[in-house]
Amino acid sequence: TRSTRPQRMLKAVQKNATKGNPESVISAIDYFCKNSEWAMNVGDEKGSILDSVVTEVNPSTVLELGTYCGYSTVRIARLLSPGTKLITLEFNPAYAAVARQIIAYAGLQDKVTLVEGPSSELIPQIKERFGITTFDFIFLDHWKDRYLPDIKLFEECGLLRKGSVLLADNVICPGTPEYLEYVRNSPHYESRYYPAHLEYTKVEDGLEKSVFLG
Ligand SMILES: O=C(NCCCCc1cc2ccncc2s1)c1cc(-c2ccc(F)cc2)cc(O)c1O
Ligand SMILES: [Mg+2]
């Protein structure tokens, strides 16, 4: 049967990247998406903004919602201090299977815990399953209508501390209007918009960075 787009992306990584070299994996995926098939990775333009925020926060505890093929997982994990790990949640088993192989190809498997399942179920389990008290950095890149309910879940589960940084992809396209309204009007968050474009296109999109104030 015909291969899937994630499987073709993995083949492009195995063909064009160097094993153990995260930068070459990132470049191979961006090349594939610009020259072969568009795919919903955060991409190079928004990826550079992601890099700068991760570098600025230098987090000890990291959560990513929405692994897809592991592109942003690799971008984040390659910047983490030695001994720091990130937890990434993926709902789709086929995506997770490809992501595991791409993360391993980059040599970052020891810095990543990939968990399969819906965020609504997994978020309340995080404290006990992973011994995490609060997250320093959270990257939201999953179902756009789950951003708002899940940020409220983080608050209810006590997973945020004063200074926790949340970075949300696609706040313009496909768009997360309720989430934006909430973080921009809540007295508990300080929010800032980083304008960019939808990955590999000229369509307007951007990232919203929100700092929890407690
Ligand atoms: O849907 C997107 N991303 C989420 C995929 C949903 C996977 C999930 C992960 C998970 C984990 C835990 N719980 C529940 C879930 S659900 C997405 C879509 C576009 C896009 C933009 C314009 C288009 F014309 C067509 C697509 C661009 C993007 O950057 C995206 O991130
Ligand atoms: Mg996205």
PDB file of N, CA and C in Angstrom, residues 125-204:
ATOM      1  N   GLN A 125      -2.146  13.038  34.679  1.00  0.00           N
ATOM      2  CA  GLN A 125      -1.320  11.916  35.158  1.00  0.00           C
ATOM      3  C   GLN A 125       0.163  12.273  35.275  1.00  0.00           C
ATOM      4  N   ILE A 126       0.540  13.425  34.752  1.00  0.00           N
ATOM      5  CA  ILE A 126       1.973  13.747  34.609  1.00  0.00           C
ATOM      6  C   ILE A 126       2.733  13.751  35.941  1.00  0.00           C
ATOM      7  N   LYS A 127       2.137  14.388  36.953  1.00  0.00           N
ATOM      8  CA  LYS A 127       2.852  14.496  38.245  1.00  0.00           C
ATOM      9  C   LYS A 127       3.258  13.128  38.752  1.00  0.00           C
ATOM     10  N   GLU A 128       2.280  12.194  38.806  1.00  0.00           N
ATOM     11  CA  GLU A 128       2.580  10.878  39.391  1.00  0.00           C
ATOM     12  C   GLU A 128       3.419  10.018  38.440  1.00  0.00           C
ATOM     13  N   ARG A 129       3.133  10.097  37.116  1.00  0.00           N
ATOM     14  CA  ARG A 129       3.846   9.209  36.185  1.00  0.00           C
ATOM     15  C   ARG A 129       5.298   9.625  35.968  1.00  0.00           C
ATOM     16  N   PHE A 130       5.564  10.969  36.041  1.00  0.00           N
ATOM     17  CA  PHE A 130       6.909  11.423  35.685  1.00  0.00           C
ATOM     18  C   PHE A 130       7.611  12.186  36.809  1.00  0.00           C
ATOM     19  N   GLY A 131       6.951  12.292  37.967  1.00  0.00           N
ATOM     20  CA  GLY A 131       7.601  12.958  39.099  1.00  0.00           C
ATOM     21  C   GLY A 131       7.912  14.415  38.823  1.00  0.00           C
ATOM     22  N   ILE A 132       7.065  15.051  38.026  1.00  0.00           N
ATOM     23  CA  ILE A 132       7.249  16.479  37.723  1.00  0.00           C
ATOM     24  C   ILE A 132       6.378  17.277  38.693  1.00  0.00           C
ATOM     25  N   THR A 133       6.886  18.386  39.221  1.00  0.00           N
ATOM     26  CA  THR A 133       6.015  19.259  40.033  1.00  0.00           C
ATOM     27  C   THR A 133       5.440  20.348  39.122  1.00  0.00           C
ATOM     28  N   THR A 134       6.328  21.142  38.475  1.00  0.00           N
ATOM     29  CA  THR A 134       5.846  22.172  37.546  1.00  0.00           C
ATOM     30  C   THR A 134       6.733  22.176  36.297  1.00  0.00           C
ATOM     31  N   PHE A 135       6.199  22.771  35.195  1.00  0.00           N
ATOM     32  CA  PHE A 135       6.956  22.886  33.946  1.00  0.00           C
ATOM     33  C   PHE A 135       7.536  24.290  33.797  1.00  0.00           C
ATOM     34  N   ASP A 136       8.772  24.352  33.387  1.00  0.00           N
ATOM     35  CA  ASP A 136       9.411  25.639  33.083  1.00  0.00           C
ATOM     36  C   ASP A 136       8.982  26.134  31.703  1.00  0.00           C
ATOM     37  N   PHE A 137       8.758  25.192  30.764  1.00  0.00           N
ATOM     38  CA  PHE A 137       8.450  25.540  29.385  1.00  0.00           C
ATOM     39  C   PHE A 137       7.462  24.546  28.780  1.00  0.00           C
ATOM     40  N   ILE A 138       6.409  25.037  28.144  1.00  0.00           N
ATOM     41  CA  ILE A 138       5.418  24.192  27.467  1.00  0.00           C
ATOM     42  C   ILE A 138       5.241  24.705  26.049  1.00  0.00           C
ATOM     43  N   PHE A 139       5.329  23.810  25.040  1.00  0.00           N
ATOM     44  CA  PHE A 139       5.104  24.162  23.636  1.00  0.00           C
ATOM     45  C   PHE A 139       3.782  23.546  23.212  1.00  0.00           C
ATOM     46  N   LEU A 140       2.807  24.355  22.845  1.00  0.00           N
ATOM     47  CA  LEU A 140       1.487  23.880  22.427  1.00  0.00           C
ATOM     48  C   LEU A 140       1.409  23.850  20.912  1.00  0.00           C
ATOM     49  N   ASP A 141       1.197  22.627  20.365  1.00  0.00           N
ATOM     50  CA  ASP A 141       1.157  22.476  18.904  1.00  0.00           C
ATOM     51  C   ASP A 141       0.246  21.323  18.521  1.00  0.00           C
ATOM     52  N   HIS A 142      -0.794  21.087  19.340  1.00  0.00           N
ATOM     53  CA  HIS A 142      -1.713  19.976  19.085  1.00  0.00           C
ATOM     54  C   HIS A 142      -3.049  20.491  18.565  1.00  0.00           C
ATOM     55  N   TRP A 143      -4.148  19.859  18.810  1.00  0.00           N
ATOM     56  CA  TRP A 143      -5.457  20.318  18.312  1.00  0.00           C
ATOM     57  C   TRP A 143      -5.676  21.750  18.787  1.00  0.00           C
ATOM     58  N   LYS A 144      -6.024  22.605  17.854  1.00  0.00           N
ATOM     59  CA  LYS A 144      -6.095  24.037  18.178  1.00  0.00           C
ATOM     60  C   LYS A 144      -7.229  24.330  19.151  1.00  0.00           C
ATOM     61  N   ASP A 145      -8.271  23.491  19.158  1.00  0.00           N
ATOM     62  CA  ASP A 145      -9.382  23.735  20.093  1.00  0.00           C
ATOM     63  C   ASP A 145      -9.110  23.102  21.460  1.00  0.00           C
ATOM     64  N   ARG A 146      -7.892  22.515  21.628  1.00  0.00           N
ATOM     65  CA  ARG A 146      -7.521  21.975  22.948  1.00  0.00           C
ATOM     66  C   ARG A 146      -6.588  22.915  23.700  1.00  0.00           C
ATOM     67  N   TYR A 147      -6.087  23.976  23.019  1.00  0.00           N
ATOM     68  CA  TYR A 147      -5.137  24.864  23.712  1.00  0.00           C
ATOM     69  C   TYR A 147      -5.765  25.465  24.966  1.00  0.00           C
ATOM     70  N   LEU A 148      -6.982  26.029  24.854  1.00  0.00           N
ATOM     71  CA  LEU A 148      -7.623  26.666  26.008  1.00  0.00           C
ATOM     72  C   LEU A 148      -7.982  25.669  27.111  1.00  0.00           C
ATOM     73  N   PRO A 149      -8.720  24.593  26.811  1.00  0.00           N
ATOM     74  CA  PRO A 149      -9.023  23.651  27.892  1.00  0.00           C
ATOM     75  C   PRO A 149      -7.772  23.071  28.553  1.00  0.00           C
ATOM     76  N   ASP A 150      -6.698  22.887  27.763  1.00  0.00           N
ATOM     77  CA  ASP A 150      -5.493  22.298  28.348  1.00  0.00           C
ATOM     78  C   ASP A 150      -4.705  23.282  29.209  1.00  0.00           C
ATOM     79  N   ILE A 151      -4.732  24.563  28.873  1.00  0.00           N
ATOM     80  CA  ILE A 151      -4.032  25.524  29.744  1.00  0.00           C
ATOM     81  C   ILE A 151      -4.766  25.624  31.086  1.00  0.00           C
ATOM     82  N   LYS A 152      -6.103  25.495  31.032  1.00  0.00           N
ATOM     83  CA  LYS A 152      -6.890  25.509  32.283  1.00  0.00           C
ATOM     84  C   LYS A 152      -6.608  24.245  33.087  1.00  0.00           C
ATOM     85  N   LEU A 153      -6.362  23.144  32.378  1.00  0.00           N
ATOM     86  CA  LEU A 153      -6.009  21.879  33.019  1.00  0.00           C
ATOM     87  C   LEU A 153      -4.638  22.008  33.713  1.00  0.00           C
ATOM     88  N   PHE A 154      -3.692  22.685  33.051  1.00  0.00           N
ATOM     89  CA  PHE A 154      -2.377  22.908  33.671  1.00  0.00           C
ATOM     90  C   PHE A 154      -2.546  23.654  34.993  1.00  0.00           C
ATOM     91  N   GLU A 155      -3.416  24.676  34.980  1.00  0.00           N
ATOM     92  CA  GLU A 155      -3.645  25.490  36.193  1.00  0.00           C
ATOM     93  C   GLU A 155      -4.268  24.626  37.290  1.00  0.00           C
ATOM     94  N   GLU A 156      -5.314  23.886  36.904  1.00  0.00           N
ATOM     95  CA  GLU A 156      -6.026  23.045  37.886  1.00  0.00           C
ATOM     96  C   GLU A 156      -5.118  21.976  38.491  1.00  0.00           C
ATOM     97  N   CYS A 157      -4.206  21.422  37.665  1.00  0.00           N
ATOM     98  CA  CYS A 157      -3.315  20.340  38.145  1.00  0.00           C
ATOM     99  C   CYS A 157      -2.073  20.883  38.841  1.00  0.00           C
ATOM    100  N   GLY A 158      -1.958  22.204  38.943  1.00  0.00           N
ATOM    101  CA  GLY A 158      -0.804  22.803  39.626  1.00  0.00           C
ATOM    102  C   GLY A 158       0.505  22.553  38.908  1.00  0.00           C
ATOM    103  N   LEU A 159       0.446  22.534  37.569  1.00  0.00           N
ATOM    104  CA  LEU A 159       1.644  22.238  36.759  1.00  0.00           C
ATOM    105  C   LEU A 159       2.395  23.502  36.316  1.00  0.00           C
ATOM    106  N   LEU A 160       1.866  24.683  36.705  1.00  0.00           N
ATOM    107  CA  LEU A 160       2.525  25.952  36.369  1.00  0.00           C
ATOM    108  C   LEU A 160       3.042  26.616  37.633  1.00  0.00           C
ATOM    109  N   ARG A 161       4.160  27.327  37.497  1.00  0.00           N
ATOM    110  CA  ARG A 161       4.697  28.115  38.598  1.00  0.00           C
ATOM    111  C   ARG A 161       4.900  29.543  38.101  1.00  0.00           C
ATOM    112  N   LYS A 162       5.095  30.482  39.028  1.00  0.00           N
ATOM    113  CA  LYS A 162       5.362  31.854  38.634  1.00  0.00           C
ATOM    114  C   LYS A 162       6.566  31.851  37.689  1.00  0.00           C
ATOM    115  N   GLY A 163       6.380  32.308  36.454  1.00  0.00           N
ATOM    116  CA  GLY A 163       7.453  32.329  35.478  1.00  0.00           C
ATOM    117  C   GLY A 163       7.407  31.223  34.436  1.00  0.00           C
ATOM    118  N   SER A 164       6.518  30.240  34.611  1.00  0.00           N
ATOM    119  CA  SER A 164       6.384  29.201  33.569  1.00  0.00           C
ATOM    120  C   SER A 164       6.052  29.869  32.240  1.00  0.00           C
ATOM    121  N   VAL A 165       6.725  29.404  31.174  1.00  0.00           N
ATOM    122  CA  VAL A 165       6.543  29.985  29.838  1.00  0.00           C
ATOM    123  C   VAL A 165       5.789  29.015  28.949  1.00  0.00           C
ATOM    124  N   LEU A 166       4.674  29.495  28.358  1.00  0.00           N
ATOM    125  CA  LEU A 166       3.933  28.708  27.384  1.00  0.00           C
ATOM    126  C   LEU A 166       4.101  29.357  26.019  1.00  0.00           C
ATOM    127  N   LEU A 167       4.469  28.570  25.012  1.00  0.00           N
ATOM    128  CA  LEU A 167       4.623  29.062  23.641  1.00  0.00           C
ATOM    129  C   LEU A 167       3.662  28.274  22.772  1.00  0.00           C
ATOM    130  N   ALA A 168       2.775  28.988  22.078  1.00  0.00           N
ATOM    131  CA  ALA A 168       1.720  28.354  21.287  1.00  0.00           C
ATOM    132  C   ALA A 168       1.919  28.590  19.797  1.00  0.00           C
ATOM    133  N   ASP A 169       1.894  27.507  19.011  1.00  0.00           N
ATOM    134  CA  ASP A 169       2.002  27.606  17.555  1.00  0.00           C
ATOM    135  C   ASP A 169       0.612  27.846  16.958  1.00  0.00           C
ATOM    136  N   ASN A 170       0.561  28.400  15.755  1.00  0.00           N
ATOM    137  CA  ASN A 170      -0.664  28.495  14.944  1.00  0.00           C
ATOM    138  C   ASN A 170      -1.760  29.365  15.519  1.00  0.00           C
ATOM    139  N   VAL A 171      -1.398  30.397  16.253  1.00  0.00           N
ATOM    140  CA  VAL A 171      -2.434  31.203  16.887  1.00  0.00           C
ATOM    141  C   VAL A 171      -3.227  32.033  15.866  1.00  0.00           C
ATOM    142  N   ILE A 172      -2.685  32.144  14.613  1.00  0.00           N
ATOM    143  CA  ILE A 172      -3.401  32.830  13.533  1.00  0.00           C
ATOM    144  C   ILE A 172      -3.946  31.813  12.521  1.00  0.00           C
ATOM    145  N   CYS A 173      -3.099  30.858  12.094  1.00  0.00           N
ATOM    146  CA  CYS A 173      -3.498  29.843  11.109  1.00  0.00           C
ATOM    147  C   CYS A 173      -3.022  28.454  11.507  1.00  0.00           C
ATOM    148  N   PRO A 174      -3.906  27.498  11.781  1.00  0.00           N
ATOM    149  CA  PRO A 174      -5.374  27.564  11.675  1.00  0.00           C
ATOM    150  C   PRO A 174      -6.053  28.533  12.644  1.00  0.00           C
ATOM    151  N   GLY A 175      -5.416  28.932  13.735  1.00  0.00           N
ATOM    152  CA  GLY A 175      -6.015  29.904  14.648  1.00  0.00           C
ATOM    153  C   GLY A 175      -6.531  29.274  15.936  1.00  0.00           C
ATOM    154  N   THR A 176      -6.327  30.043  17.014  1.00  0.00           N
ATOM    155  CA  THR A 176      -6.805  29.612  18.346  1.00  0.00           C
ATOM    156  C   THR A 176      -7.414  30.833  19.038  1.00  0.00           C
ATOM    157  N   PRO A 177      -8.523  31.359  18.504  1.00  0.00           N
ATOM    158  CA  PRO A 177      -9.063  32.634  19.003  1.00  0.00           C
ATOM    159  C   PRO A 177      -9.432  32.649  20.479  1.00  0.00           C
ATOM    160  N   GLU A 178     -10.054  31.557  20.969  1.00  0.00           N
ATOM    161  CA  GLU A 178     -10.454  31.542  22.392  1.00  0.00           C
ATOM    162  C   GLU A 178      -9.216  31.542  23.306  1.00  0.00           C
ATOM    163  N   TYR A 179      -8.185  30.775  22.885  1.00  0.00           N
ATOM    164  CA  TYR A 179      -6.946  30.709  23.674  1.00  0.00           C
ATOM    165  C   TYR A 179      -6.304  32.101  23.740  1.00  0.00           C
ATOM    166  N   LEU A 180      -6.192  32.758  22.560  1.00  0.00           N
ATOM    167  CA  LEU A 180      -5.578  34.096  22.505  1.00  0.00           C
ATOM    168  C   LEU A 180      -6.322  35.066  23.402  1.00  0.00           C
ATOM    169  N   GLU A 181      -7.659  35.048  23.313  1.00  0.00           N
ATOM    170  CA  GLU A 181      -8.483  35.961  24.113  1.00  0.00           C
ATOM    171  C   GLU A 181      -8.201  35.749  25.609  1.00  0.00           C
ATOM    172  N   TYR A 182      -8.086  34.454  25.980  1.00  0.00           N
ATOM    173  CA  TYR A 182      -7.873  34.116  27.392  1.00  0.00           C
ATOM    174  C   TYR A 182      -6.509  34.613  27.894  1.00  0.00           C
ATOM    175  N   VAL A 183      -5.432  34.214  27.203  1.00  0.00           N
ATOM    176  CA  VAL A 183      -4.096  34.566  27.729  1.00  0.00           C
ATOM    177  C   VAL A 183      -3.818  36.069  27.636  1.00  0.00           C
ATOM    178  N   ARG A 184      -4.476  36.735  26.640  1.00  0.00           N
ATOM    179  CA  ARG A 184      -4.218  38.171  26.477  1.00  0.00           C
ATOM    180  C   ARG A 184      -5.030  39.026  27.454  1.00  0.00           C
ATOM    181  N   ASN A 185      -6.114  38.452  28.020  1.00  0.00           N
ATOM    182  CA  ASN A 185      -6.972  39.219  28.931  1.00  0.00           C
ATOM    183  C   ASN A 185      -6.901  38.772  30.376  1.00  0.00           C
ATOM    184  N   SER A 186      -6.259  37.610  30.614  1.00  0.00           N
ATOM    185  CA  SER A 186      -6.169  37.104  31.992  1.00  0.00           C
ATOM    186  C   SER A 186      -5.104  37.868  32.785  1.00  0.00           C
ATOM    187  N   PRO A 187      -5.398  38.258  34.029  1.00  0.00           N
ATOM    188  CA  PRO A 187      -4.394  38.914  34.870  1.00  0.00           C
ATOM    189  C   PRO A 187      -3.285  37.942  35.306  1.00  0.00           C
ATOM    190  N   HIS A 188      -3.496  36.640  35.005  1.00  0.00           N
ATOM    191  CA  HIS A 188      -2.513  35.639  35.440  1.00  0.00           C
ATOM    192  C   HIS A 188      -1.445  35.366  34.394  1.00  0.00           C
ATOM    193  N   TYR A 189      -1.517  36.033  33.240  1.00  0.00           N
ATOM    194  CA  TYR A 189      -0.530  35.819  32.175  1.00  0.00           C
ATOM    195  C   TYR A 189      -0.046  37.140  31.603  1.00  0.00           C
ATOM    196  N   GLU A 190       1.238  37.149  31.216  1.00  0.00           N
ATOM    197  CA  GLU A 190       1.808  38.273  30.458  1.00  0.00           C
ATOM    198  C   GLU A 190       2.080  37.693  29.073  1.00  0.00           C
ATOM    199  N   SER A 191       1.400  38.167  28.037  1.00  0.00           N
ATOM    200  CA  SER A 191       1.466  37.572  26.709  1.00  0.00           C
ATOM    201  C   SER A 191       2.130  38.465  25.671  1.00  0.00           C
ATOM    202  N   ARG A 192       2.811  37.835  24.708  1.00  0.00           N
ATOM    203  CA  ARG A 192       3.457  38.577  23.621  1.00  0.00           C
ATOM    204  C   ARG A 192       3.336  37.768  22.342  1.00  0.00           C
ATOM    205  N   TYR A 193       2.986  38.460  21.243  1.00  0.00           N
ATOM    206  CA  TYR A 193       2.823  37.819  19.935  1.00  0.00           C
ATOM    207  C   TYR A 193       4.075  37.992  19.097  1.00  0.00           C
ATOM    208  N   TYR A 194       4.536  36.850  18.480  1.00  0.00           N
ATOM    209  CA  TYR A 194       5.699  36.864  17.582  1.00  0.00           C
ATOM    210  C   TYR A 194       5.193  36.608  16.170  1.00  0.00           C
ATOM    211  N   PRO A 195       5.075  37.643  15.335  1.00  0.00           N
ATOM    212  CA  PRO A 195       4.551  37.455  13.963  1.00  0.00           C
ATOM    213  C   PRO A 195       5.510  36.654  13.097  1.00  0.00           C
ATOM    214  N   ALA A 196       4.930  35.792  12.272  1.00  0.00           N
ATOM    215  CA  ALA A 196       5.741  34.988  11.352  1.00  0.00           C
ATOM    216  C   ALA A 196       4.807  34.546  10.229  1.00  0.00           C
ATOM    217  N   HIS A 197       5.038  33.363   9.691  1.00  0.00           N
ATOM    218  CA  HIS A 197       4.187  32.827   8.628  1.00  0.00           C
ATOM    219  C   HIS A 197       3.940  31.347   8.859  1.00  0.00           C
ATOM    220  N   LEU A 198       2.854  30.849   8.321  1.00  0.00           N
ATOM    221  CA  LEU A 198       2.576  29.415   8.341  1.00  0.00           C
ATOM    222  C   LEU A 198       3.769  28.708   7.701  1.00  0.00           C
ATOM    223  N   GLU A 199       4.226  27.647   8.329  1.00  0.00           N
ATOM    224  CA  GLU A 199       5.419  26.923   7.866  1.00  0.00           C
ATOM    225  C   GLU A 199       5.435  26.752   6.345  1.00  0.00           C
ATOM    226  N   TYR A 200       6.570  27.128   5.746  1.00  0.00           N
ATOM    227  CA  TYR A 200       6.842  26.909   4.320  1.00  0.00           C
ATOM    228  C   TYR A 200       5.871  27.644   3.401  1.00  0.00           C
ATOM    229  N   THR A 201       5.160  28.677   3.921  1.00  0.00           N
ATOM    230  CA  THR A 201       4.228  29.436   3.062  1.00  0.00           C
ATOM    231  C   THR A 201       4.379  30.929   3.353  1.00  0.00           C
ATOM    232  N   LYS A 202       3.597  31.745   2.620  1.00  0.00           N
ATOM    233  CA  LYS A 202       3.579  33.196   2.836  1.00  0.00           C
ATOM    234  C   LYS A 202       2.337  33.615   3.634  1.00  0.00           C
ATOM    235  N   VAL A 203       1.578  32.602   4.084  1.00  0.00           N
ATOM    236  CA  VAL A 203       0.354  32.865   4.848  1.00  0.00           C
ATOM    237  C   VAL A 203       0.733  33.374   6.242  1.00  0.00           C
ATOM    238  N   GLU A 204       0.002  34.395   6.728  1.00  0.00           N
ATOM    239  CA  GLU A 204       0.317  34.927   8.059  1.00  0.00           C
ATOM    240  C   GLU A 204       0.038  33.902   9.151  1.00  0.00           C
TER     241      GLU A 204
END
